[in-house]
Each structure stands twice: as C-alpha cells, then as structure tokens.
PDB file of C-alpha atoms in Angstrom:
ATOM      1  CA  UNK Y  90       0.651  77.201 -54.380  1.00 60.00           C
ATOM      2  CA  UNK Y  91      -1.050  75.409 -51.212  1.00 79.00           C
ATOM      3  CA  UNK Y  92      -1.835  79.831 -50.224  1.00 80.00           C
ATOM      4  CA  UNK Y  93      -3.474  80.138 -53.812  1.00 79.00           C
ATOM      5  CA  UNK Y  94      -5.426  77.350 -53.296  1.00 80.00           C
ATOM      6  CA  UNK Y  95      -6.278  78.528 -50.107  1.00 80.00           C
ATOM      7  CA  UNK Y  96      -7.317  81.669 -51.241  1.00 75.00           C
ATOM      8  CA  UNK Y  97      -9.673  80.325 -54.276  1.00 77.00           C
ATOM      9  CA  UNK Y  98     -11.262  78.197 -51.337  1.00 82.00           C
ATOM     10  CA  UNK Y  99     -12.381  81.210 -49.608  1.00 75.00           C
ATOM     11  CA  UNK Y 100     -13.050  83.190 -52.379  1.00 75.00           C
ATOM     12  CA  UNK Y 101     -15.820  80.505 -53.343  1.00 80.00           C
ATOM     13  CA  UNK Y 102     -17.347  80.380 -50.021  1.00 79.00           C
ATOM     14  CA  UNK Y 103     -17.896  83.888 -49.794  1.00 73.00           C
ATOM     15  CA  UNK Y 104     -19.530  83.820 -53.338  1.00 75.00           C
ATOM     16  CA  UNK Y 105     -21.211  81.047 -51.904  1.00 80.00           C
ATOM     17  CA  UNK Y 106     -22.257  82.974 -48.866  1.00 77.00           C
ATOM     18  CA  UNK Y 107     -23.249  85.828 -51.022  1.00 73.00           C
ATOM     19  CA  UNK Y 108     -25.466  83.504 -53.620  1.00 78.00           C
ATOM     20  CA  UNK Y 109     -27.028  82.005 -50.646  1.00 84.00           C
ATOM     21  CA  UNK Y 110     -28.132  85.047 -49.122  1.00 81.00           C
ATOM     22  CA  UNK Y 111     -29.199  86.881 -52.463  1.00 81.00           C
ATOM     23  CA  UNK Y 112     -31.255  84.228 -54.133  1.00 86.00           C
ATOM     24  CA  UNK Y 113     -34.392  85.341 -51.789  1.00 85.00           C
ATOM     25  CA  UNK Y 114     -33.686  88.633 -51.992  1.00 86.00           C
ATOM     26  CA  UNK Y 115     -33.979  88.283 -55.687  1.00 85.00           C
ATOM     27  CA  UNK Y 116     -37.148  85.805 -55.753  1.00 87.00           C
ATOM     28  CA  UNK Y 117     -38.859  88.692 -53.559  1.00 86.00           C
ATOM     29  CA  UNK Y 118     -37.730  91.380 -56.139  1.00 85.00           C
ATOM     30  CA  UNK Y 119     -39.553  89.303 -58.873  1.00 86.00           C
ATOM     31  CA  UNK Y 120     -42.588  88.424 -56.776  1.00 87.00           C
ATOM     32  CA  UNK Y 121     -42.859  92.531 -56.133  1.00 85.00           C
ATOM     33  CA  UNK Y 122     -42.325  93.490 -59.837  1.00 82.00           C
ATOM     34  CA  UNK Y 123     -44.861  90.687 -60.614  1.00 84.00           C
ATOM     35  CA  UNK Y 124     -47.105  92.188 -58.101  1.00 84.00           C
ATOM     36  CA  UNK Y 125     -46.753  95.639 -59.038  1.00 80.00           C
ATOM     37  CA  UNK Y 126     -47.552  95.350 -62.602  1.00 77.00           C
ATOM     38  CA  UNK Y 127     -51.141  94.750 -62.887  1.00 77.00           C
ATOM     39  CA  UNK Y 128     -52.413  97.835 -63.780  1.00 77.00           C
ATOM     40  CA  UNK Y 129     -55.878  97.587 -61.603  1.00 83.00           C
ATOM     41  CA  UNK Y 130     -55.255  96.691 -58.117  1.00 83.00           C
ATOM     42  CA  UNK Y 131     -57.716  95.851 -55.558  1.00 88.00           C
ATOM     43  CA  UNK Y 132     -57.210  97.278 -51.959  1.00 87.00           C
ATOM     44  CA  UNK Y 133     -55.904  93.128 -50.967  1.00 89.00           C
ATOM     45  CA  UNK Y 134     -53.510  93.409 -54.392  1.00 86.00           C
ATOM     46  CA  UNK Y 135     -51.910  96.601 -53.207  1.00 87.00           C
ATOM     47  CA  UNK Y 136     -51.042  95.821 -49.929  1.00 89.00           C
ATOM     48  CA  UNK Y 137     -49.665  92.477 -50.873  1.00 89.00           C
ATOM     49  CA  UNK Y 138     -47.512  94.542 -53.147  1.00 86.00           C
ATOM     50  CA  UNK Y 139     -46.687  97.093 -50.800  1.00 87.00           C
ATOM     51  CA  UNK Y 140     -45.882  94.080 -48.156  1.00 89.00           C
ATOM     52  CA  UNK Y 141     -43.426  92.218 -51.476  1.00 88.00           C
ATOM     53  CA  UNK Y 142     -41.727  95.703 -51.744  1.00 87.00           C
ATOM     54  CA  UNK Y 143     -40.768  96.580 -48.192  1.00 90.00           C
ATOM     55  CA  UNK Y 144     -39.491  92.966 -47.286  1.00 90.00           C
ATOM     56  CA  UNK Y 145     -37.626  93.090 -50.704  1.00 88.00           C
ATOM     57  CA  UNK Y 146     -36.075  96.569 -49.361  1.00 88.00           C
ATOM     58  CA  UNK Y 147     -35.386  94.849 -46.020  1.00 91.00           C
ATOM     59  CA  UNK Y 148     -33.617  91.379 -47.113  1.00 88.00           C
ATOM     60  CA  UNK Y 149     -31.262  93.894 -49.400  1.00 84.00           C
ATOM     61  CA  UNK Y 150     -30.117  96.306 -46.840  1.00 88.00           C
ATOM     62  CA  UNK Y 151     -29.724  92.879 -44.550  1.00 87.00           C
ATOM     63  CA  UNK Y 152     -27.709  91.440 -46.942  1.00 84.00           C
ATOM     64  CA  UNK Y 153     -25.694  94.466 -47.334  1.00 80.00           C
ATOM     65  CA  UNK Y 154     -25.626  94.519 -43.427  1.00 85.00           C
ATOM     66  CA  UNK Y 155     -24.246  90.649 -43.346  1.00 84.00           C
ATOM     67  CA  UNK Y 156     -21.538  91.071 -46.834  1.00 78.00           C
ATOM     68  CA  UNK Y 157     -20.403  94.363 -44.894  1.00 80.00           C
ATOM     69  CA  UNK Y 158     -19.773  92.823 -41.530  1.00 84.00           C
ATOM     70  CA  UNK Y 159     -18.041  89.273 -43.418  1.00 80.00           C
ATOM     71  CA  UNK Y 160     -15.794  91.199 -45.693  1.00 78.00           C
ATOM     72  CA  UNK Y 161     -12.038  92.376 -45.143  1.00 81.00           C
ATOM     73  CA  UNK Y 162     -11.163  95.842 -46.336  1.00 86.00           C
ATOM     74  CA  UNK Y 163     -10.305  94.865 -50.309  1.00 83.00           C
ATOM     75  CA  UNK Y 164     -13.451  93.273 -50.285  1.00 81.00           C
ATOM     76  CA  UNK Y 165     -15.369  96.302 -48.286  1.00 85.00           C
ATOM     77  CA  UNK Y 166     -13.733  98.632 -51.399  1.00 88.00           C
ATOM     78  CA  UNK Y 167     -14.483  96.383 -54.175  1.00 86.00           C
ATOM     79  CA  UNK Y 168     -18.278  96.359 -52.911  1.00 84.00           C
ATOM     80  CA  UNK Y 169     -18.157 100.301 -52.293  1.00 88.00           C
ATOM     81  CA  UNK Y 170     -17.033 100.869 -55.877  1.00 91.00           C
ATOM     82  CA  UNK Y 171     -19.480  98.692 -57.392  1.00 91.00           C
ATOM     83  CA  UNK Y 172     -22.191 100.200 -55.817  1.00 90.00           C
ATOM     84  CA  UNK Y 173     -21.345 103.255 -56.928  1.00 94.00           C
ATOM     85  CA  UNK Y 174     -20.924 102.088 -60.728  1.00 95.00           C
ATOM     86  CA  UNK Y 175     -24.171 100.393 -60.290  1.00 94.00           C
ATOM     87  CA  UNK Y 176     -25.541 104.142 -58.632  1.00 94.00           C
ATOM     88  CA  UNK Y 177     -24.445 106.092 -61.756  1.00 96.00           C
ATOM     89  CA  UNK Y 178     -25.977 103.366 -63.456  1.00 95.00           C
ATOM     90  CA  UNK Y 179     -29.583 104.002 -62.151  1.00 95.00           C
ATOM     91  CA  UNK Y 180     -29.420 107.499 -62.286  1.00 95.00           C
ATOM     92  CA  UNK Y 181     -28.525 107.820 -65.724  1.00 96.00           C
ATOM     93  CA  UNK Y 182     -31.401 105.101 -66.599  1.00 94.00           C
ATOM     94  CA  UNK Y 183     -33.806 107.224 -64.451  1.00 93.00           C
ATOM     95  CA  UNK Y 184     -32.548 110.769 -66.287  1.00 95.00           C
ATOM     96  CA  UNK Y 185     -33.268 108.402 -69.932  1.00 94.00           C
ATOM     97  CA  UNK Y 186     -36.425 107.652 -68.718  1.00 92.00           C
ATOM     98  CA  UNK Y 187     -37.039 111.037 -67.572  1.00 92.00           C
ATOM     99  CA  UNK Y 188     -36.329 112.135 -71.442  1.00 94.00           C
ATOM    100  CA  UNK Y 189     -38.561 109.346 -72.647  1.00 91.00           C
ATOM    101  CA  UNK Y 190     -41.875 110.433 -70.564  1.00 90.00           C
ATOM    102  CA  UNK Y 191     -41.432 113.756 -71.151  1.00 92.00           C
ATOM    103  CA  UNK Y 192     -41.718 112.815 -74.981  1.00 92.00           C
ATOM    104  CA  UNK Y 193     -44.426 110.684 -74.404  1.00 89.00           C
ATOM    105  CA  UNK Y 194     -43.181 107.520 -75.671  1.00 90.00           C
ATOM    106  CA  UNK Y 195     -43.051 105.365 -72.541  1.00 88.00           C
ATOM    107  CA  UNK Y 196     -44.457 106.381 -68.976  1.00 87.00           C
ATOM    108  CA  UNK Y 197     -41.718 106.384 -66.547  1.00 85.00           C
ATOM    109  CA  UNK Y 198     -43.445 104.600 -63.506  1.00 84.00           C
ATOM    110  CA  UNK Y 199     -43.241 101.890 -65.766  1.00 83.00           C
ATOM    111  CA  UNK Y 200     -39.295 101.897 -66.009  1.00 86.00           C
ATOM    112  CA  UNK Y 201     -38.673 103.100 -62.068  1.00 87.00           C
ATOM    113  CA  UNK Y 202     -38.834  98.996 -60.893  1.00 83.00           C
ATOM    114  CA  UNK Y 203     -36.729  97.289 -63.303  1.00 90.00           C
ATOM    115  CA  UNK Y 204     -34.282  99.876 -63.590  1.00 92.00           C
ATOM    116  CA  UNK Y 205     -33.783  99.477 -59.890  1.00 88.00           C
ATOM    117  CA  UNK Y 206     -33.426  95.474 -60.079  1.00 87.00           C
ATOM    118  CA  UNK Y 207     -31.353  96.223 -63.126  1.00 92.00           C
ATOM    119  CA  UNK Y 208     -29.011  98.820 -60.811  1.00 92.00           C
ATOM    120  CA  UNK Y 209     -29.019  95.611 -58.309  1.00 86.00           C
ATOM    121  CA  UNK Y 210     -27.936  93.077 -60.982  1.00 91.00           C
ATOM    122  CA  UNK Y 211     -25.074  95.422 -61.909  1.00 93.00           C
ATOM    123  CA  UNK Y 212     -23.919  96.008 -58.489  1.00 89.00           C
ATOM    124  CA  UNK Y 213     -23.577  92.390 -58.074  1.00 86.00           C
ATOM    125  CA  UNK Y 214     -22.248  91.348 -61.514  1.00 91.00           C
ATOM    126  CA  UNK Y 215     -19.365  94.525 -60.768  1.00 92.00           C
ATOM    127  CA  UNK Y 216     -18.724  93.244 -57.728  1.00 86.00           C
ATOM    128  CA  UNK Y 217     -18.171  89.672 -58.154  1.00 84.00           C
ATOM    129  CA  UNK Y 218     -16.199  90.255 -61.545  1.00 88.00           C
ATOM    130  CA  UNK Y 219     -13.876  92.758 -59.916  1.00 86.00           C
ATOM    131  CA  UNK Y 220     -13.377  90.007 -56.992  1.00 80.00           C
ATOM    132  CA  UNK Y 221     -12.566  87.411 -59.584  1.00 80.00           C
ATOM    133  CA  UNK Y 222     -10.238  88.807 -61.530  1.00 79.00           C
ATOM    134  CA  UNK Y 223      -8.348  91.344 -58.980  1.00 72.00           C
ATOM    135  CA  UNK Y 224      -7.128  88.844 -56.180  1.00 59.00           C
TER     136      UNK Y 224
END
C-alpha cells in the first residue's frame, strides 16, 4: 500500500511538473492566436505576431525537451503514442478543412491555428488520461 501511495505521489508531481511548465506555453499560444487574427496588420502588429508564434514554437519543443529527459520509458511511450493520436488528429482536421475551402464555405488559413492548439490540447489530454488510468 505504502508503494501505491508512493507511486500516486510521483505521479502528481510529474503532472505537476508538466502543468507548471505548460501553462506559459499555453498563455503564449493564446496571445499568438489573439495576435494573428486581426485581419489588417500593421508592419509593428505582424512582427509582434510573428515574435508570439516563434517563442510559442520554442517553449513547446522545450517542454517536450524537459518531459522527454524527466520521464522513464512507460512514460516516454505513453507520450510517443499520444502524440501520434494527437498527429492523426491534425491531419485529418487539416484534410476537413482542405474539403471545406475548396467548397468555399470557410477559408482554411482561418482553421490552420486552432486546429494546431486543438492537436496540442489532445496530445496532452491523451497523455495524461492514459497515465492516469494505466499505472
């Protein structure tokens, strides 16, 4: 029981962990989307979009980087397989959307960011459902 225990206690802190590091990453997606969506941008407006997107791109492939290095190998899989879920995910949003701009009936540059952030949101709800009810 005391190992169970154990194991619930470090379970937590890695969601912690995770939380922790993905709450910025997440506040930067939203201030990019936010950014992006104004249809007419000044020259200042883009590149403070264009600044919002890259460090979104960097603080996710750092927190990959930093949940890679902390996990064990279960935890390496569970992350690897949810990831790809969340890939087939995105791609067959982006074919949809594909479908619906060739018909006209919603322009797909509109769709590409939150289909992304949605492919993001799924990654992590896969992963950290898989981790809760597999160990």
């Amino acid at each position: 029981m005391a190992k169970e225990a154990q194991q619930a206690q470090v379970a937590r802190a890695a969601r912690r962990v995770v939380l922790i590091d993905g709450i910025p990453v997440v506040t930067l997606g939203c201030v990019a989307l936010a950014l992006g969506s104004s249809p007419d941008q000044s020259a200042t407006q883009k590149a403070w979009w264009i600044a919002a997107t890259g460090m979104f791109a960097l603080a996710v492939a750092w927190v990959l980087l930093r949940a890679f290095r902390r996990a064990d190998e279960y935890l390496r899989k569970v992350q690897l397989e949810s990831m790809a879920i969340a890939f087939a995910v995105v791609l067959v949003a982006l074919q949809v959307g594909t479908v619906l701009d060739s018909a006209g009936v919603v322009q797909l540059h509109q769709l590409t960011q939150p289909i992304l952030i949605g492919g993001l949101a799924i990654w992590q709800v896969t992963a950290d459902l898989r981790t809760r009810f597999n160990r």
